[in-house]
């Protein structure tokens, strides 16, 4: 400071440094201090340290004082220090701080619901005579003012934990200790405190967690598991791994114990008035699951599944059967039951029976529901295949409302893929015409699936026949259209594999029915004349079947599966044989007569027959039409073309010459008539001229 006069107020002080001795001293007020030239004032006057009642302060590096409290100095006049030491100053008169003294800690007040965890650094004995050794810990609980000691350090400040309703705190013992309720705990042990209010942990207790209670309702329960063997508050001893269920009936708000683990929350199982369920491994009266047992629970009811219990197929609806419904049942073990008449009967294991409606049925645990059946209403042209499971016999049921008995089941009739394809095509033919399939490799591709338990039906078109073969009876029957065919269990439809196309290709057309005609078929036949001219004929044959008088002989119609191909081959053979004996010119001039005679032949009187009949199947060919004749050899074809063109040209020239001659004749006749008319006209003209001259002469005379 520049001013040498320093005015120090009361309860203030300054530090003065002697530059000669390098010693700092303290000047306290009230005082007016005149600074010497070799002195320096370190700072302006400061207030002394004032410690009010119930407060303290800690002074670091305090001065050494004598018995009277005076500061001790050394030979140079420097105040002696207690280096790295502390001095606790309680309420007293204001005092100044010397050069190296400093305030380390302000006063500390411990509020209510808090505490200080203290730890002894040195062995000491407090004012009450209690002895502490280094490492001991204890609590200083508020409210209060903590006066520190140099032998004690504050480890941490503890706050109370508020425990609300439906809450608990989980504590762990850091060392063996007694809790606030006098219970002894070993190191690492955990326990719960559930008392509502503020809880201050003990010196060797630590708060692990605050546990909230699980609120249990009539629709929710707790699934618990013991993590180790313990005894709960009710005195039950639970072994490690044991599980149990806690419901609202036991506690509305449940706080799991330390050694209890919440596995899951279990929802209530509620059954309506028309519902039931099957509980597997139900818990018995002793609380243990009855393995392998079943329990049927009917509604209306709400319950919790106990541990180890499970539902077989969930919640199921009660079987409500109408008059045309029934249940196929099977006994799993011997039981007592009542039949439809109300009589008590004994059902042995494996027995099957049918419960018919109308009724509401809940199957017992000893009964299995195999199938729910409904009566099938069948028209006169509908049917189903029914198989007796005891005898294996299959029958067709048609034209009634039928329900399978307990000893019957629906039987699926298998058909070849080609027959399936043909039947599918027939079902889509609304005109009732013949159905043909022109595919060879993939007849079953894209075929809609039919109900194989339904009786197979086929509508035979008009003027057609279908052969049905029974493989069980080993006999065939022929059905004439229009008619509906219903196949029996062992019957199959005969598939006709016919030739088609021009020329005929075998197995190009398949059909279930045989057309009886009249109809026609066309074929291309290659022939060779006696002079080796190869020709290609396109012929058309009209045909029909002759029906036998005996109905039992109708099977002869199907004696030749490919009657079209066989007939065309036979006729082509006759034509080739007849043409091979004549020349090309003869055939060209008399082709129709030659082919008809080759096909039909002559009778005993030498007259041409009107038809050709095939005796095995009654096929009758009535006429032959030559649609075209074309040479096979190109040179022959060109020569024939030239000859035809030449013949046409000759005929044209002849007609042209005749026409020209006729025109000339007519022209000459016209000229003759013209000349004949000219002479009378000239005579008449001369006669008129003479009269004119006479008149002119007469006029001149007058």
XYZ file of C-alpha atoms in Angstrom:
702
model
C 0.000 0.000 0.000
C 1.334 3.563 -0.835
C -0.129 5.339 2.210
C 2.209 4.724 5.178
C -0.574 5.317 7.685
C -2.774 2.230 8.007
C -5.992 2.595 10.005
C -7.120 -0.809 11.251
C -10.776 -0.971 12.418
C -11.887 -3.173 15.354
C -11.946 -6.945 14.668
C -9.722 -6.461 11.628
C -6.116 -7.305 10.956
C -3.312 -6.881 8.452
C -0.106 -8.800 7.653
C 3.130 -6.725 7.747
C 6.289 -8.090 6.060
C 9.652 -6.991 7.395
C 11.899 -6.770 4.355
C 15.052 -6.900 6.422
C 14.273 -10.082 8.344
C 11.691 -11.466 5.909
C 9.337 -12.163 8.835
C 5.596 -11.520 8.661
C 3.731 -10.390 11.730
C 0.060 -9.620 12.453
C -1.284 -6.207 13.431
C -4.819 -6.196 14.854
C -7.237 -3.312 15.348
C -8.444 -1.020 16.513
C -5.067 0.555 15.735
C -3.436 3.203 13.559
C -0.251 1.743 12.179
C 2.526 3.818 10.596
C 4.454 1.703 8.072
C 8.258 1.934 8.175
C 10.381 2.145 5.045
C 11.621 -1.446 5.346
C 8.112 -2.811 5.864
C 5.333 -3.759 3.479
C 1.626 -4.255 4.230
C 0.462 -7.396 2.341
C -3.274 -6.515 2.036
C -5.878 -4.074 3.231
C -7.434 -4.664 6.642
C -9.491 -7.867 6.765
C -12.199 -9.085 9.126
C -11.252 -11.589 11.760
C -12.688 -15.125 11.687
C -15.904 -15.249 13.707
C -17.333 -18.651 14.728
C -20.948 -18.346 15.960
C -22.470 -20.760 18.465
C -23.086 -24.344 17.193
C -20.563 -23.789 14.411
C -16.957 -24.663 13.852
C -14.174 -24.180 11.374
C -11.074 -26.133 10.432
C -7.760 -24.283 10.235
C -5.011 -25.858 8.145
C -1.345 -25.441 9.253
C -2.251 -23.790 12.576
C 0.207 -21.901 14.802
C 1.836 -23.510 17.833
C 0.505 -22.000 21.047
C 1.646 -22.158 24.598
C -0.317 -23.142 27.695
C -1.726 -19.654 27.953
C -2.808 -19.665 24.356
C -0.070 -17.291 23.142
C 1.575 -17.933 19.784
C 5.070 -19.381 20.062
C 7.843 -17.767 17.991
C 11.344 -18.858 17.085
C 14.585 -16.920 17.474
C 14.023 -14.866 14.304
C 10.607 -13.778 15.542
C 8.777 -16.051 13.065
C 5.610 -17.790 14.436
C 5.954 -21.522 14.731
C 3.685 -23.695 12.532
C 2.248 -27.201 12.935
C 2.681 -28.268 9.329
C 0.045 -30.636 7.750
C -2.027 -30.479 10.894
C -5.562 -29.385 11.596
C -7.059 -27.227 14.309
C -10.817 -27.338 15.035
C -12.016 -23.927 16.207
C -15.376 -23.840 17.953
C -17.438 -20.828 19.043
C -14.969 -18.241 20.537
C -13.843 -14.652 20.242
C -12.920 -13.445 16.749
C -9.331 -14.282 15.843
C -7.002 -13.395 12.990
C -5.274 -15.830 10.635
C -1.508 -15.858 10.449
C 0.482 -15.858 7.257
C 0.180 -19.559 6.285
C -3.049 -20.398 8.088
C -6.197 -21.021 5.969
C -9.788 -22.125 6.476
C -10.201 -25.670 5.054
C -13.834 -26.529 5.852
C -16.931 -24.564 6.596
C -19.320 -25.652 9.343
C -21.505 -28.698 8.449
C -25.127 -29.096 9.596
C -26.726 -32.576 9.329
C -30.424 -32.233 8.509
C -33.247 -34.507 9.489
C -33.601 -37.778 7.515
C -29.898 -37.659 6.676
C -26.787 -39.070 8.289
C -23.041 -39.031 7.925
C -21.153 -42.271 7.629
C -17.939 -41.674 9.564
C -14.736 -43.664 9.432
C -11.914 -43.551 12.049
C -8.492 -42.790 10.619
C -6.624 -43.184 13.915
C -7.262 -44.872 17.214
C -8.845 -42.377 19.626
C -11.267 -41.946 22.487
C -14.114 -39.428 22.229
C -15.498 -37.152 24.954
C -18.028 -39.812 26.078
C -15.295 -42.329 26.667
C -16.028 -44.471 23.589
C -12.959 -46.030 22.048
C -12.539 -46.244 18.265
C -9.864 -48.002 16.319
C -8.762 -47.150 12.805
C -11.281 -48.465 10.228
C -14.336 -48.393 12.499
C -17.457 -46.900 10.934
C -20.528 -45.376 12.520
C -23.372 -43.020 11.693
C -23.979 -39.451 12.780
C -27.734 -39.029 12.295
C -29.423 -35.692 11.899
C -30.765 -33.294 12.785
C -27.562 -31.975 14.367
C -24.335 -30.149 13.815
C -21.357 -32.359 13.207
C -18.113 -31.219 14.744
C -15.313 -32.995 12.975
C -12.234 -34.432 14.508
C -8.888 -34.816 12.938
C -9.001 -38.577 13.598
C -12.325 -39.011 11.709
C -13.252 -38.612 8.035
C -16.716 -38.329 6.499
C -17.110 -41.299 4.115
C -20.453 -40.257 2.581
C -23.737 -38.521 3.200
C -26.698 -40.934 3.545
C -30.274 -40.075 2.654
C -33.359 -41.890 3.872
C -35.313 -44.013 1.392
C -39.047 -43.407 1.425
C -41.066 -46.617 1.330
C -44.532 -46.042 -0.131
C -47.582 -48.234 -0.098
C -47.083 -51.470 -2.053
C -43.335 -50.914 -2.013
C -40.283 -52.352 -0.283
C -36.563 -51.722 -0.314
C -34.024 -54.430 -0.856
C -31.005 -54.196 1.474
C -27.650 -55.982 1.446
C -25.286 -56.372 4.418
C -21.732 -55.205 3.739
C -20.576 -56.796 6.999
C -22.157 -58.890 9.684
C -24.508 -56.579 11.508
C -27.808 -56.066 13.303
C -30.567 -54.225 11.456
C -32.826 -51.651 13.067
C -35.252 -54.372 14.105
C -32.627 -56.412 15.933
C -32.221 -59.120 13.315
C -28.689 -60.303 12.673
C -27.474 -60.537 9.080
C -24.295 -61.999 7.686
C -22.085 -60.447 5.055
C -23.754 -60.400 1.589
C -27.189 -61.334 2.908
C -30.155 -59.542 1.360
C -33.567 -58.840 2.857
C -36.625 -56.667 2.335
C -38.023 -53.860 4.451
C -41.730 -53.378 3.747
C -42.716 -50.973 6.543
C -44.201 -47.794 5.056
C -42.252 -44.636 5.851
C -38.718 -43.283 5.725
C -35.915 -45.750 6.263
C -32.305 -44.791 6.956
C -29.898 -47.660 6.157
C -27.538 -48.758 8.903
C -23.814 -48.234 8.743
C -23.187 -51.656 7.188
C -26.358 -51.702 5.063
C -26.711 -50.644 1.432
C -29.858 -50.158 -0.607
C -29.878 -52.478 -3.632
C -33.225 -51.569 -5.169
C -36.728 -50.314 -4.540
C -39.189 -53.132 -5.268
C -42.718 -52.337 -6.428
C -45.534 -54.701 -5.632
C -47.400 -56.630 -8.346
C -51.085 -55.725 -8.264
C -53.086 -58.939 -8.574
C -56.634 -58.972 -9.875
C -59.176 -61.626 -10.614
C -57.703 -61.777 -14.130
C -53.999 -61.886 -13.285
C -51.749 -64.061 -11.121
C -48.010 -64.415 -10.549
C -45.879 -67.397 -11.468
C -42.974 -67.560 -8.980
C -39.824 -69.688 -8.703
C -37.538 -70.167 -5.694
C -33.890 -69.326 -6.425
C -32.808 -71.060 -3.213
C -34.402 -72.874 -0.297
C -36.101 -70.449 2.131
C -39.092 -70.026 4.409
C -41.676 -67.374 3.543
C -43.721 -65.203 5.893
C -46.518 -67.807 6.128
C -44.065 -70.481 7.243
C -43.980 -72.426 3.982
C -40.599 -73.877 3.074
C -39.815 -73.636 -0.645
C -36.970 -75.659 -2.116
C -34.635 -74.405 -4.833
C -36.296 -74.463 -8.271
C -39.773 -75.061 -6.878
C -42.534 -73.045 -8.555
C -45.936 -71.909 -7.389
C -48.755 -69.512 -8.179
C -49.910 -66.458 -6.212
C -53.463 -65.208 -6.853
C -55.634 -62.375 -5.591
C -57.096 -64.694 -2.959
C -53.672 -64.810 -1.255
C -52.643 -61.182 -1.733
C -53.997 -58.233 -3.677
C -50.544 -56.618 -3.886
C -47.624 -59.010 -3.755
C -43.979 -58.079 -3.274
C -41.641 -60.937 -4.265
C -39.187 -61.977 -1.583
C -35.447 -61.853 -2.073
C -35.221 -65.509 -3.057
C -38.346 -65.432 -5.234
C -38.138 -64.940 -8.989
C -41.130 -63.790 -11.025
C -41.276 -66.090 -14.034
C -44.289 -64.527 -15.740
C -47.700 -63.054 -15.185
C -50.428 -65.644 -15.716
C -53.696 -64.546 -17.303
C -56.954 -66.027 -16.184
C -58.627 -68.682 -18.325
C -62.260 -67.762 -18.867
C -64.815 -70.198 -20.261
C -68.142 -69.085 -21.675
C -71.421 -70.935 -21.157
C -70.838 -72.945 -24.371
C -67.128 -73.564 -23.973
C -64.908 -76.132 -22.336
C -61.247 -77.067 -22.113
C -59.140 -80.132 -21.328
C -56.387 -79.576 -18.736
C -53.377 -81.873 -19.041
C -51.398 -82.953 -15.939
C -53.829 -81.296 -13.489
C -52.690 -80.463 -9.959
C -54.159 -82.819 -7.383
C -55.347 -82.133 -3.817
C -51.775 -82.590 -2.554
C -50.575 -79.734 -4.763
C -48.544 -82.008 -7.054
C -49.253 -82.417 -10.795
C -50.869 -85.714 -11.766
C -48.785 -86.586 -14.785
C -50.643 -88.229 -17.647
C -54.077 -87.349 -16.285
C -56.691 -85.114 -17.944
C -59.397 -82.915 -16.497
C -62.368 -81.507 -18.413
C -63.485 -78.060 -17.229
C -66.874 -76.819 -18.436
C -68.011 -73.205 -18.611
C -69.210 -70.842 -17.352
C -66.041 -70.541 -15.214
C -62.818 -68.564 -14.680
C -59.667 -70.149 -13.258
C -55.890 -69.960 -13.349
C -53.780 -72.772 -14.744
C -51.572 -74.137 -11.995
C -47.904 -74.804 -12.550
C -47.323 -77.746 -14.870
C -50.869 -77.595 -16.211
C -51.552 -76.870 -19.868
C -54.516 -76.928 -22.194
C -54.736 -79.763 -24.686
C -56.207 -77.777 -27.573
C -56.978 -74.391 -26.054
C -60.504 -73.263 -25.284
C -62.973 -75.267 -27.366
C -66.617 -74.724 -28.178
C -69.224 -77.170 -27.011
C -70.419 -79.412 -29.835
C -73.920 -78.203 -30.766
C -75.470 -80.804 -33.089
C -78.562 -80.367 -35.218
C -80.863 -83.132 -36.371
C -78.726 -83.941 -39.404
C -75.389 -83.984 -37.532
C -73.516 -86.477 -35.410
C -70.194 -87.031 -33.631
C -68.040 -90.099 -34.171
C -66.603 -90.955 -30.731
C -64.034 -93.459 -29.498
C -63.410 -94.571 -25.931
C -59.816 -94.229 -24.749
C -60.492 -96.385 -21.704
C -63.375 -98.335 -20.224
C -66.131 -95.974 -19.075
C -69.812 -95.982 -18.176
C -72.075 -94.180 -20.634
C -75.711 -93.878 -21.653
C -77.026 -94.611 -25.140
C -79.754 -92.801 -27.075
C -82.480 -94.696 -25.195
C -81.065 -93.595 -21.828
C -79.792 -97.058 -20.905
C -76.437 -97.272 -19.164
C -73.844 -99.086 -21.238
C -70.175 -99.937 -20.777
C -67.790 -98.592 -23.383
C -64.559 -100.497 -23.625
C -61.303 -98.973 -24.776
C -61.337 -98.663 -28.565
C -65.141 -98.846 -28.943
C -66.637 -96.434 -31.460
C -70.158 -95.019 -31.463
C -72.124 -92.175 -32.962
C -73.765 -89.430 -30.919
C -76.662 -88.080 -32.966
C -78.238 -84.633 -32.646
C -79.994 -82.583 -31.616
C -77.881 -82.181 -28.458
C -75.042 -80.262 -26.794
C -72.081 -82.529 -26.163
C -68.929 -82.073 -24.102
C -66.615 -85.083 -24.524
C -65.224 -86.513 -21.287
C -61.492 -86.884 -20.865
C -61.798 -90.617 -21.590
C -63.499 -90.033 -24.983
C -61.910 -88.767 -28.206
C -63.921 -87.012 -30.913
C -62.813 -88.571 -34.188
C -65.041 -86.758 -36.635
C -68.042 -84.480 -36.935
C -70.447 -85.896 -39.468
C -73.360 -84.389 -41.357
C -76.098 -86.218 -43.232
C -75.637 -86.052 -46.997
C -78.735 -85.191 -49.018
C -78.601 -87.121 -52.301
C -80.825 -86.682 -55.353
C -81.885 -89.545 -57.589
C -78.889 -88.971 -59.866
C -76.368 -88.481 -57.030
C -74.609 -90.944 -54.771
C -71.713 -91.580 -52.426
C -69.388 -94.527 -51.875
C -69.666 -96.001 -48.367
C -67.234 -98.576 -46.971
C -67.880 -100.838 -43.994
C -64.673 -100.758 -41.949
C -65.446 -104.128 -40.363
C -66.088 -106.126 -43.535
C -64.417 -103.889 -46.136
C -67.495 -104.011 -48.358
C -68.153 -100.896 -50.449
C -71.597 -99.868 -51.640
C -73.184 -96.958 -53.479
C -75.918 -95.017 -51.676
C -78.168 -92.913 -53.929
C -81.420 -90.987 -53.793
C -81.742 -90.432 -50.018
C -80.484 -88.425 -47.055
C -77.820 -90.620 -45.514
C -75.580 -90.331 -42.446
C -72.648 -92.665 -41.969
C -72.798 -95.005 -39.015
C -69.929 -95.595 -36.604
C -68.803 -98.615 -38.668
C -68.824 -96.787 -42.012
C -66.612 -94.317 -43.759
C -66.527 -92.554 -47.086
C -64.549 -94.392 -49.740
C -62.615 -92.670 -52.499
C -62.945 -94.157 -55.952
C -59.794 -93.931 -58.040
C -60.028 -93.470 -61.802
C -57.279 -93.485 -64.452
C -55.999 -90.016 -65.331
C -57.360 -90.245 -68.868
C -60.836 -91.109 -67.615
C -60.632 -88.198 -65.145
C -59.753 -85.845 -68.007
C -62.593 -87.127 -70.159
C -65.106 -86.806 -67.311
C -63.912 -83.264 -66.597
C -64.432 -82.375 -70.247
C -67.854 -83.984 -70.173
C -68.895 -81.944 -67.112
C -68.031 -78.770 -69.020
C -69.954 -79.805 -72.174
C -73.341 -78.129 -71.707
C -74.699 -79.413 -75.007
C -74.361 -83.047 -74.020
C -72.237 -83.749 -77.091
C -69.512 -86.346 -77.361
C -66.302 -85.578 -75.528
C -62.949 -86.228 -77.124
C -59.475 -85.518 -75.834
C -56.753 -84.935 -78.419
C -53.790 -84.923 -76.034
C -51.441 -87.830 -75.536
C -48.788 -86.951 -72.973
C -50.403 -84.696 -70.347
C -54.018 -85.729 -69.976
C -53.999 -85.114 -66.250
C -52.481 -81.618 -66.435
C -54.977 -78.933 -65.492
C -57.767 -81.411 -64.732
C -60.011 -80.043 -61.962
C -60.157 -82.280 -58.917
C -63.456 -83.978 -58.238
C -64.862 -85.221 -54.957
C -63.736 -88.840 -55.084
C -66.240 -89.944 -52.477
C -69.099 -88.904 -54.734
C -70.483 -91.498 -57.118
C -69.026 -91.141 -60.631
C -71.746 -90.258 -63.138
C -71.649 -89.874 -66.912
C -74.417 -88.652 -69.216
C -74.548 -90.849 -72.305
C -75.477 -88.680 -75.331
C -78.319 -89.528 -77.700
C -77.608 -92.251 -80.264
C -74.483 -93.364 -78.410
C -73.399 -96.292 -76.244
C -71.089 -96.633 -73.216
C -69.514 -99.843 -71.951
C -69.106 -100.263 -68.164
C -66.919 -103.124 -66.945
C -67.200 -104.483 -63.408
C -63.811 -105.837 -62.361
C -65.266 -107.528 -59.282
C -68.040 -109.377 -61.117
C -65.910 -109.740 -64.288
C -68.721 -108.738 -66.579
C -69.522 -105.777 -68.777
C -72.736 -103.922 -69.491
C -73.592 -101.560 -72.316
C -75.740 -98.482 -71.687
C -77.496 -96.808 -74.619
C -78.146 -93.064 -74.573
C -79.703 -90.864 -73.584
C -79.041 -92.272 -70.100
C -77.173 -91.440 -66.864
C -74.499 -93.961 -65.859
C -73.654 -94.304 -62.144
C -70.498 -96.332 -61.585
C -70.423 -98.899 -58.850
C -67.420 -99.401 -56.548
C -65.748 -101.890 -58.904
C -66.909 -100.503 -62.245
C -64.849 -98.602 -64.785
C -65.733 -96.885 -68.038
C -64.251 -98.338 -71.214
C -62.119 -95.776 -73.035
C -62.228 -95.927 -76.835
C -58.895 -95.106 -78.463
C -59.758 -94.196 -82.063
C -57.741 -93.192 -85.100
C -58.191 -89.659 -86.402
C -56.802 -87.208 -88.926
C -56.046 -87.516 -92.644
C -54.312 -89.844 -93.119
C -55.489 -91.784 -90.119
C -53.207 -91.751 -87.047
C -53.808 -94.400 -84.361
C -54.814 -93.368 -80.812
C -55.306 -89.747 -81.866
C -58.780 -89.476 -80.329
C -60.165 -90.905 -77.069
C -63.789 -91.066 -76.062
C -65.964 -92.631 -73.407
C -69.004 -93.126 -75.640
C -69.433 -94.867 -78.991
C -71.387 -92.964 -81.645
C -73.823 -95.269 -83.411
C -74.110 -93.147 -86.576
C -74.880 -92.488 -89.316
C -71.628 -90.610 -89.601
C -68.672 -90.373 -91.972
C -64.914 -90.609 -91.806
C -62.263 -89.464 -94.272
C -58.938 -91.066 -95.123
C -56.040 -90.557 -97.525
C -54.932 -93.707 -99.423
C -51.841 -94.010 -101.601
C -52.327 -96.393 -104.562
C -50.210 -97.601 -107.477
C -51.620 -98.572 -110.895
C -50.421 -101.403 -113.115
C -48.203 -98.973 -115.068
C -46.612 -97.829 -111.739
C -48.389 -94.488 -111.492
C -48.614 -93.568 -107.806
C -51.733 -91.664 -106.823
C -53.085 -90.272 -103.577
C -56.813 -90.630 -102.999
C -58.880 -88.808 -100.399
C -61.920 -90.950 -99.661
C -64.898 -90.392 -97.400
C -67.005 -93.302 -96.061
C -70.501 -93.101 -94.639
C -71.088 -95.598 -91.846
C -73.386 -96.630 -89.015
C -73.805 -99.485 -86.551
C -76.462 -102.144 -86.802
C -78.024 -102.742 -83.417
C -78.419 -106.418 -82.494
C -81.848 -107.599 -81.516
C -80.605 -109.362 -78.390
C -79.683 -106.782 -75.673
C -77.089 -109.201 -74.321
C -75.247 -109.000 -77.636
C -74.664 -105.246 -77.336
C -71.144 -105.969 -76.127
C -70.145 -106.787 -79.702
C -70.239 -103.038 -80.447
C -67.066 -102.644 -78.359
C -65.345 -105.796 -79.615
C -63.038 -103.680 -81.794
C -61.672 -100.770 -79.729
C -60.371 -98.813 -82.763
C -63.111 -99.575 -85.279
C -62.321 -96.444 -87.304
C -58.691 -97.378 -87.871
C -59.462 -101.029 -88.601
C -62.263 -100.167 -91.071
C -60.120 -97.591 -92.887
C -57.262 -100.074 -93.148
C -59.549 -102.787 -94.560
C -61.118 -100.443 -97.095
C -57.759 -99.005 -98.135
C -56.445 -102.534 -98.674
C -59.372 -103.355 -100.991
C -58.894 -100.142 -102.966
C -55.152 -100.687 -103.414
C -55.705 -104.269 -104.597
C -58.302 -103.255 -107.190
C -56.308 -100.298 -108.564
C -53.095 -102.319 -108.863
C -54.719 -104.427 -111.644
C -55.589 -101.514 -113.992
C -53.627 -98.876 -115.847
C -53.649 -95.200 -115.127
C -55.871 -94.364 -118.098
C -58.436 -96.980 -117.105
C -58.435 -95.776 -113.523
C -58.688 -92.158 -114.642
C -61.712 -92.949 -116.773
C -63.483 -95.390 -114.402
C -62.239 -94.427 -110.895
C -65.649 -94.230 -109.207
C -66.925 -97.544 -110.528
C -63.584 -99.238 -109.796
C -63.400 -98.015 -106.169
C -67.069 -98.787 -105.407
C -66.713 -102.291 -106.794
C -63.530 -102.789 -104.772
C -65.209 -101.607 -101.527
C -68.669 -103.180 -101.816
C -68.035 -106.095 -104.231
C -70.648 -107.910 -106.300
C -73.358 -110.302 -105.262
C -74.106 -113.699 -106.755
C -76.065 -112.062 -109.556
C -73.161 -109.832 -110.559
C -74.804 -106.660 -109.236
C -72.884 -104.123 -107.159
C -73.684 -104.416 -103.448
C -75.145 -101.364 -101.698
C -73.211 -101.700 -98.405
C -70.334 -103.413 -96.667
C -70.874 -104.933 -93.186
C -68.220 -105.871 -90.632
C -69.596 -108.833 -88.755
C -67.577 -108.607 -85.468
C -68.985 -105.258 -84.370
C -71.875 -104.615 -86.795
C -70.239 -101.652 -88.542
C -71.894 -100.929 -91.917
C -70.314 -98.798 -94.673
C -73.005 -97.452 -97.015
C -71.169 -95.234 -99.515
C -67.757 -94.092 -100.705
C -66.983 -90.579 -101.908
C -63.830 -89.768 -103.900
C -62.972 -86.268 -102.761
C -59.654 -85.820 -104.609
C -57.106 -87.686 -106.752
C -53.544 -86.421 -106.831
C -50.399 -88.094 -108.249
C -47.651 -88.783 -105.793
C -44.777 -88.522 -108.343
C -44.010 -84.958 -109.405
C -43.313 -85.877 -113.029
C -46.568 -87.744 -113.280
C -48.263 -84.791 -111.656
C -46.723 -82.398 -114.251
C -47.598 -84.692 -117.202
C -51.153 -85.072 -115.964
C -51.350 -81.325 -115.529
C -50.136 -80.764 -119.102
C -52.574 -83.322 -120.511
C -55.414 -81.738 -118.635
C -54.402 -78.301 -119.865
C -54.127 -79.655 -123.452
C -57.564 -81.255 -123.226
C -58.951 -78.007 -121.941
C -57.256 -76.102 -124.756
C -58.616 -78.530 -127.419
C -62.085 -78.259 -126.022
C -61.797 -74.498 -125.974
C -60.581 -74.315 -129.577
C -63.350 -76.652 -130.723
C -65.959 -74.547 -129.050
C -64.382 -71.420 -130.497
C -64.444 -72.856 -134.095
C -68.068 -73.955 -133.764
C -69.011 -70.546 -132.511
C -67.168 -68.832 -135.357
C -68.845 -71.094 -137.970
C -72.240 -70.351 -136.529
C -71.534 -66.644 -136.605
C -70.499 -66.754 -140.233
C -73.639 -68.722 -141.129
C -75.828 -66.223 -139.450
C -74.017 -63.341 -141.185
C -74.507 -64.918 -144.603
C -78.204 -65.474 -143.958
C -78.541 -61.852 -142.923
C -76.802 -60.642 -146.073
C -79.091 -62.829 -148.261
C -82.189 -61.414 -146.600
C -80.786 -57.902 -147.078
C -80.169 -58.443 -150.797
C -83.645 -59.935 -151.242
C -85.208 -56.890 -149.617
C -83.139 -54.438 -151.647
C -84.654 -55.368 -155.094
C -88.343 -54.783 -154.077
C -87.307 -51.524 -152.488
C -85.581 -50.356 -155.651
C -88.630 -51.293 -157.827
C -90.889 -49.385 -155.478
C -88.552 -46.403 -155.620
C -88.591 -46.413 -159.425
C -92.376 -46.612 -159.489
C -92.621 -43.635 -157.196
C -90.131 -41.703 -159.281
C -92.168 -42.356 -162.401
C -95.294 -41.040 -160.747
C -93.375 -37.927 -159.676
C -92.190 -37.296 -163.203
C -95.723 -37.687 -164.553
C -96.999 -35.189 -162.028
C -94.255 -32.703 -162.891
C -95.053 -33.081 -166.619
C -98.718 -32.513 -165.936
C -97.926 -29.435 -163.898
C -95.751 -28.086 -166.664
C -98.558 -28.625 -169.245
C -100.938 -26.734 -167.115
